[in-house]
XYZ file of C-alpha atoms in Angstrom:
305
model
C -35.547 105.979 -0.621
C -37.896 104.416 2.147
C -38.694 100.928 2.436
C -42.207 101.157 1.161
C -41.232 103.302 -1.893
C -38.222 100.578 -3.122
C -40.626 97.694 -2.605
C -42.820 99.333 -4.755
C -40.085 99.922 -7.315
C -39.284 96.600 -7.645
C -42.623 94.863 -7.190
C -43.186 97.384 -10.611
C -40.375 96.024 -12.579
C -41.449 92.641 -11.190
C -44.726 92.784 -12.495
C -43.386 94.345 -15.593
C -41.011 91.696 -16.681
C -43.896 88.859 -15.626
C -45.736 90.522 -18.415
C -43.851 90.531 -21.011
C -42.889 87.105 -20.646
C -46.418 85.644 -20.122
C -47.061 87.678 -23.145
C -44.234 86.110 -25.225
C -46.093 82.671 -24.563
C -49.081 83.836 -25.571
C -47.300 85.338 -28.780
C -45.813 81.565 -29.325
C -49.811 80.554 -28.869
C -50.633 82.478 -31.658
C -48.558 82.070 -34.162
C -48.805 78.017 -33.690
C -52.563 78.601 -34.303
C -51.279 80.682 -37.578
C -52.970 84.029 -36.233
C -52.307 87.341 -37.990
C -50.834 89.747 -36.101
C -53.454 91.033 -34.406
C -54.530 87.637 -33.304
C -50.613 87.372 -31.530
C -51.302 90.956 -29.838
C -54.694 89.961 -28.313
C -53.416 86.744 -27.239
C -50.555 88.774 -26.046
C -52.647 91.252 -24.182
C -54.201 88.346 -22.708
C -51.676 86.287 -21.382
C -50.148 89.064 -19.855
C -52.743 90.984 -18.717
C -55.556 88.920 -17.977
C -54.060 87.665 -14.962
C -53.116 91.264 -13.149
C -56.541 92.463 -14.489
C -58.897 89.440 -12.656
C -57.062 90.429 -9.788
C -57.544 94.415 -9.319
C -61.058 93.623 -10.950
C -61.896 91.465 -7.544
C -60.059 93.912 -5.214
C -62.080 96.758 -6.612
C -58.841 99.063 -7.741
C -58.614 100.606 -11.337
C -57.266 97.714 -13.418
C -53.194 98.926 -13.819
C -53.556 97.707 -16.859
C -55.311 100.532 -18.220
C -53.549 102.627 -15.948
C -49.892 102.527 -16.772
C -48.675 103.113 -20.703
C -45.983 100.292 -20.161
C -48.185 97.832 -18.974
C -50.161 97.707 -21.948
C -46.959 98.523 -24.897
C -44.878 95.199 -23.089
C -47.327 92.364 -24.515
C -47.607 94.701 -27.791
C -43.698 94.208 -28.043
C -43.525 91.070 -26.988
C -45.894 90.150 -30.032
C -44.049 92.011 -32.479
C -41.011 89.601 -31.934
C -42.573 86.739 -32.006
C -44.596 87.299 -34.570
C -42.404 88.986 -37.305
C -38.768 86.260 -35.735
C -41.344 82.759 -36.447
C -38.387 81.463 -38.116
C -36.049 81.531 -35.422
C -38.791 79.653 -32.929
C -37.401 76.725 -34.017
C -34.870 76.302 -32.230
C -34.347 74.867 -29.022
C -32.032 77.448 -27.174
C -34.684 80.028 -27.646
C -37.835 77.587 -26.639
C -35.685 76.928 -23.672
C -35.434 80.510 -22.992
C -39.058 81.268 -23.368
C -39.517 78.686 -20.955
C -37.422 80.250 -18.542
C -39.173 83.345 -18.556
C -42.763 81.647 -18.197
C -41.202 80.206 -15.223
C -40.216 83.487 -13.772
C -43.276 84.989 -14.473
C -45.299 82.850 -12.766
C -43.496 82.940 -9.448
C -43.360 86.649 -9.751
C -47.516 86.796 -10.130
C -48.026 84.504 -7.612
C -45.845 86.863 -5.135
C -46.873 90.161 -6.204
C -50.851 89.310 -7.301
C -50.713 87.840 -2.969
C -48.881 90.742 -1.846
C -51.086 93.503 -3.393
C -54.136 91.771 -2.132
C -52.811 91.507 1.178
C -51.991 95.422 0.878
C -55.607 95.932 0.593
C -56.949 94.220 3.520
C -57.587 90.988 1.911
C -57.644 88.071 4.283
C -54.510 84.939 3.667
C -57.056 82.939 1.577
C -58.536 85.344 -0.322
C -55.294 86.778 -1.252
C -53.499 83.445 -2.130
C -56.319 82.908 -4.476
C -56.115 85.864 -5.595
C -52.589 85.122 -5.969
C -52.712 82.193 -8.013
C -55.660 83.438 -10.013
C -52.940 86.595 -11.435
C -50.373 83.852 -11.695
C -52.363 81.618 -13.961
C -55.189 83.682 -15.050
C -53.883 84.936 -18.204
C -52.181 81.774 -19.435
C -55.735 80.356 -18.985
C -57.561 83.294 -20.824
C -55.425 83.307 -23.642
C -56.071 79.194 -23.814
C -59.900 79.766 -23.901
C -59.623 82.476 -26.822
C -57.505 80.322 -29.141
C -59.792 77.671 -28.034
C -57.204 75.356 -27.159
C -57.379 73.180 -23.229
C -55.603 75.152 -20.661
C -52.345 73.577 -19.540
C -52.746 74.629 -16.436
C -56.041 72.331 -15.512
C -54.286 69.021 -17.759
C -52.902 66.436 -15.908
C -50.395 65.522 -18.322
C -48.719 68.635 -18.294
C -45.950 69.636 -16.078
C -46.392 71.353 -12.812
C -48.124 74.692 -13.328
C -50.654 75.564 -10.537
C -48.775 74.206 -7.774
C -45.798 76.767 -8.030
C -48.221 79.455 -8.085
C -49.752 77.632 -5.232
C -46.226 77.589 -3.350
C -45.559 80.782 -3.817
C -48.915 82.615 -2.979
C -49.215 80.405 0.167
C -45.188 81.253 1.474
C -45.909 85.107 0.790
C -49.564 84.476 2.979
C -47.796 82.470 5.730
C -44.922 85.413 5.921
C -47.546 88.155 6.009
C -49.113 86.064 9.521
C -46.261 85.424 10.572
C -45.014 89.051 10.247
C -41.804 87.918 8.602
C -42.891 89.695 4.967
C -40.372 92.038 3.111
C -38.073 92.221 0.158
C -36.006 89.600 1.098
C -38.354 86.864 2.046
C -40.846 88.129 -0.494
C -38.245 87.084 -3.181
C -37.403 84.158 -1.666
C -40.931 82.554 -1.798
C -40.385 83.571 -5.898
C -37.317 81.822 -6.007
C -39.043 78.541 -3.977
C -41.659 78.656 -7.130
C -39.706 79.206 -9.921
C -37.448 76.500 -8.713
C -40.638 74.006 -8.008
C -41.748 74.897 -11.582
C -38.161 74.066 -13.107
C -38.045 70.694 -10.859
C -41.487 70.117 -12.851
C -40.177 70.589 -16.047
C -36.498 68.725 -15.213
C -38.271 65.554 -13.838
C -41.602 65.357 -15.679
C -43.460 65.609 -12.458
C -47.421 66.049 -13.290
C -50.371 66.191 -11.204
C -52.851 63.844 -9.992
C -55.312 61.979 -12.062
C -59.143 60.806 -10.796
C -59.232 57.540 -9.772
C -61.473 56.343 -12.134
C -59.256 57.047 -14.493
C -55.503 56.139 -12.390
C -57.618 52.637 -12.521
C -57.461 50.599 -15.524
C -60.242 48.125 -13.950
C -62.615 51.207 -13.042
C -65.837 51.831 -14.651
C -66.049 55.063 -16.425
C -63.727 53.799 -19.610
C -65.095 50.391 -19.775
C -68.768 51.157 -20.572
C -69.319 48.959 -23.644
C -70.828 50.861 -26.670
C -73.534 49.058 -27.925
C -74.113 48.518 -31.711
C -77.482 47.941 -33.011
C -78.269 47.045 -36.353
C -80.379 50.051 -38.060
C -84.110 49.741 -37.712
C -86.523 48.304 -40.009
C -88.961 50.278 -41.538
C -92.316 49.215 -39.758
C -90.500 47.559 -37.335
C -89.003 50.595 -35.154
C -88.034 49.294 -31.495
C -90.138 50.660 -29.010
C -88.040 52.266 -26.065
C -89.250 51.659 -22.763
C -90.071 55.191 -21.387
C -92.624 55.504 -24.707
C -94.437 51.936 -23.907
C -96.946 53.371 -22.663
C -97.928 55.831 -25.348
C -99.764 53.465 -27.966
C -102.459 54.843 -29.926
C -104.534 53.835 -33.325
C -104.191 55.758 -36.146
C -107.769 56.063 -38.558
C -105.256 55.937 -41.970
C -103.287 52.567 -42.959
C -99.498 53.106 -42.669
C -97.912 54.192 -45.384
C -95.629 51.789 -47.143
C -93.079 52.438 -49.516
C -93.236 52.527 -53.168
C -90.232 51.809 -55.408
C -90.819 51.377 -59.132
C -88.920 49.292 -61.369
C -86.026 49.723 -62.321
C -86.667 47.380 -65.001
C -83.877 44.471 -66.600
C -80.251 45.264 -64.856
C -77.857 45.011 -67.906
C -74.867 42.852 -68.373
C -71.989 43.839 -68.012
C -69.669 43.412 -71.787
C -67.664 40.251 -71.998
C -64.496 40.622 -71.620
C -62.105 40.758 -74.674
C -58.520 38.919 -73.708
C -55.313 40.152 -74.714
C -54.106 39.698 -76.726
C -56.525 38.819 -79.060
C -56.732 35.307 -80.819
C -56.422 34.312 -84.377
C -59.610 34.839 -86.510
C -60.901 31.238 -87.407
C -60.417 28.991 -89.632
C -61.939 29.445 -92.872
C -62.006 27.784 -96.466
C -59.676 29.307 -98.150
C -58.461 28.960 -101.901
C -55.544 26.602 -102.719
C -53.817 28.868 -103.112
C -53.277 31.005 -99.897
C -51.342 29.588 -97.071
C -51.669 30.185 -93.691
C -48.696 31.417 -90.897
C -47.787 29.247 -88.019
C -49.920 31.593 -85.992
C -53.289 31.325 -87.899
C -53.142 34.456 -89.854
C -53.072 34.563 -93.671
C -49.849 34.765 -95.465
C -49.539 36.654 -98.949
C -50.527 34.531 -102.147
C -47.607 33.638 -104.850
C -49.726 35.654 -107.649
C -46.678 34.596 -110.235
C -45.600 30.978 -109.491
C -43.836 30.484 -112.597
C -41.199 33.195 -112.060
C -39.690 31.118 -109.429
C -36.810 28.518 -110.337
């Protein structure tokens, strides 16, 4: 097999496996947002297509996408598992492993989307945007349909764009340099996918604007005002309207409330419990409890001894 022809064996299986495992994240996307399962295939579709698509949209090609049967069935796969094994997403092994594979896939984009530009005349810049934009395209996409930030553009995040960055720019500097084939080729994929595992090891994230590096700096310490609700007949004139005064022929309009009459008391309160009833005349012979309450009258006082 000629040199040309394995290359583009391998940048095919390449590609392929980037697919499916940008696809899996989107999958993971979905089903966090509690999609159905056609919300996990188009996220799917998009995460691992969206990317490779952007790209032979801007070189002018036939999107391979729509090309090649396998492109298309890998994300439809990909969201099958995830979506019908949510159970087994717990668990930390597999997260891991998904990771992994996100990793991989975006070094392998960022070599492959450079290299295919390159292959059609593109100049180094052009192609290691174009490089970057396949790499992190999809992820992105897929973000923007589930209507969630991108992680990609988020500081806080672990290092995304930069390994795509790495890797697009080594496989533009080899092509110069005239040093491009397999073997370098894969070694600027290896460089990013080891970057992007560095990233997620250490917790290294990307720079933040100043204004907000800064705790001192301006843009989070404008006060917010709080003003007291306006008067009726009293509104606060603002300062671009000064100027527009005019007299009205009709008296202002003021407010009429009727009345609401007497406002009711509310009942006394009973305590509990309650007392004894008071104390009233009664005849000689009834007797009262130590409590207050009336005890039964001797009705037969001469039975007793």
């Amino acid at each position: 097999m000629a040199n040309g022809e394995l290359w583009q064996t391998i940048q095919y299986f390449m590609d392929w496996i980037g697919i499916f495992a940008f696809a899996l994240s989107g999958a993971l996307l979905a089903v966090s947002k509690d999609f159905n399962v056609f919300g996990a295939i188009l996220l799917a579709e998009a995460a691992g297509l969206g990317g490779g698509v952007f790209r032979d949209l801007v070189i002018g090609v036939p999107p391979v996408a729509f090309t090649d049967v396998g492109y298309y069935l890998a994300p439809v796969a990909a969201a099958l598992i995830v979506f019908f094994t949510a159970r087994a997403h717990r668990g930390e092994a597999l997260f891991r492993a998904y990771v992994l594979l996100d990793a991989a896939a975006l070094a392998l984009f960022s070599v492959t989307g450079t290299t295919k530009a390159l292959g059609h005349d593109l100049n180094v810049l052009a192609a290691t945007t174009l490089g970057v934009g396949s790499a992190v395209g999809g992820g992105i996409l897929a973000s923007v349909i589930a209507n969630e930030p991108p992680a990609a553009l988020r500081w806080n995040r672990d290092l995304y764009v930069l390994p795509a960055l790495v890797g697009a720019g080594a496989v533009a500097v080899l092509h110069a340099t005239g040093w491009l084939n397999v073997v370098t080729a894969s070694s600027a994929s290896v460089i990013a996918f080891t970057l992007r595992l560095m990233g997620l090891r250490y917790r290294w994230h990307t720079l933040r604007a100043y204004v907000w590096r800064n705790p001192f700096a301006g843009m989070r310490q404008v006060p917010v005002l709080q003003e007291s609700p306006p008067v009726l007949g009293n509104w606060p004139a603002h300062e671009d309207h000064a100027t527009l005064q005019f007299n009205s022929p009709f008296a202002p309009a003021q407010p009429q409330f009727s009345d609401p009459g007497p406002v009711p008391k509310p009942p006394t309160a009973v305590p509990f419990p309650a007392p004894p009833p008071p104390v009233q005349s009664w005849p000689p012979a009834l007797h009262t409890t130590p409590d207050g309450w009336p005890a039964a009258r001797d009705t037969h006082p001469e039975t007793r001894s």
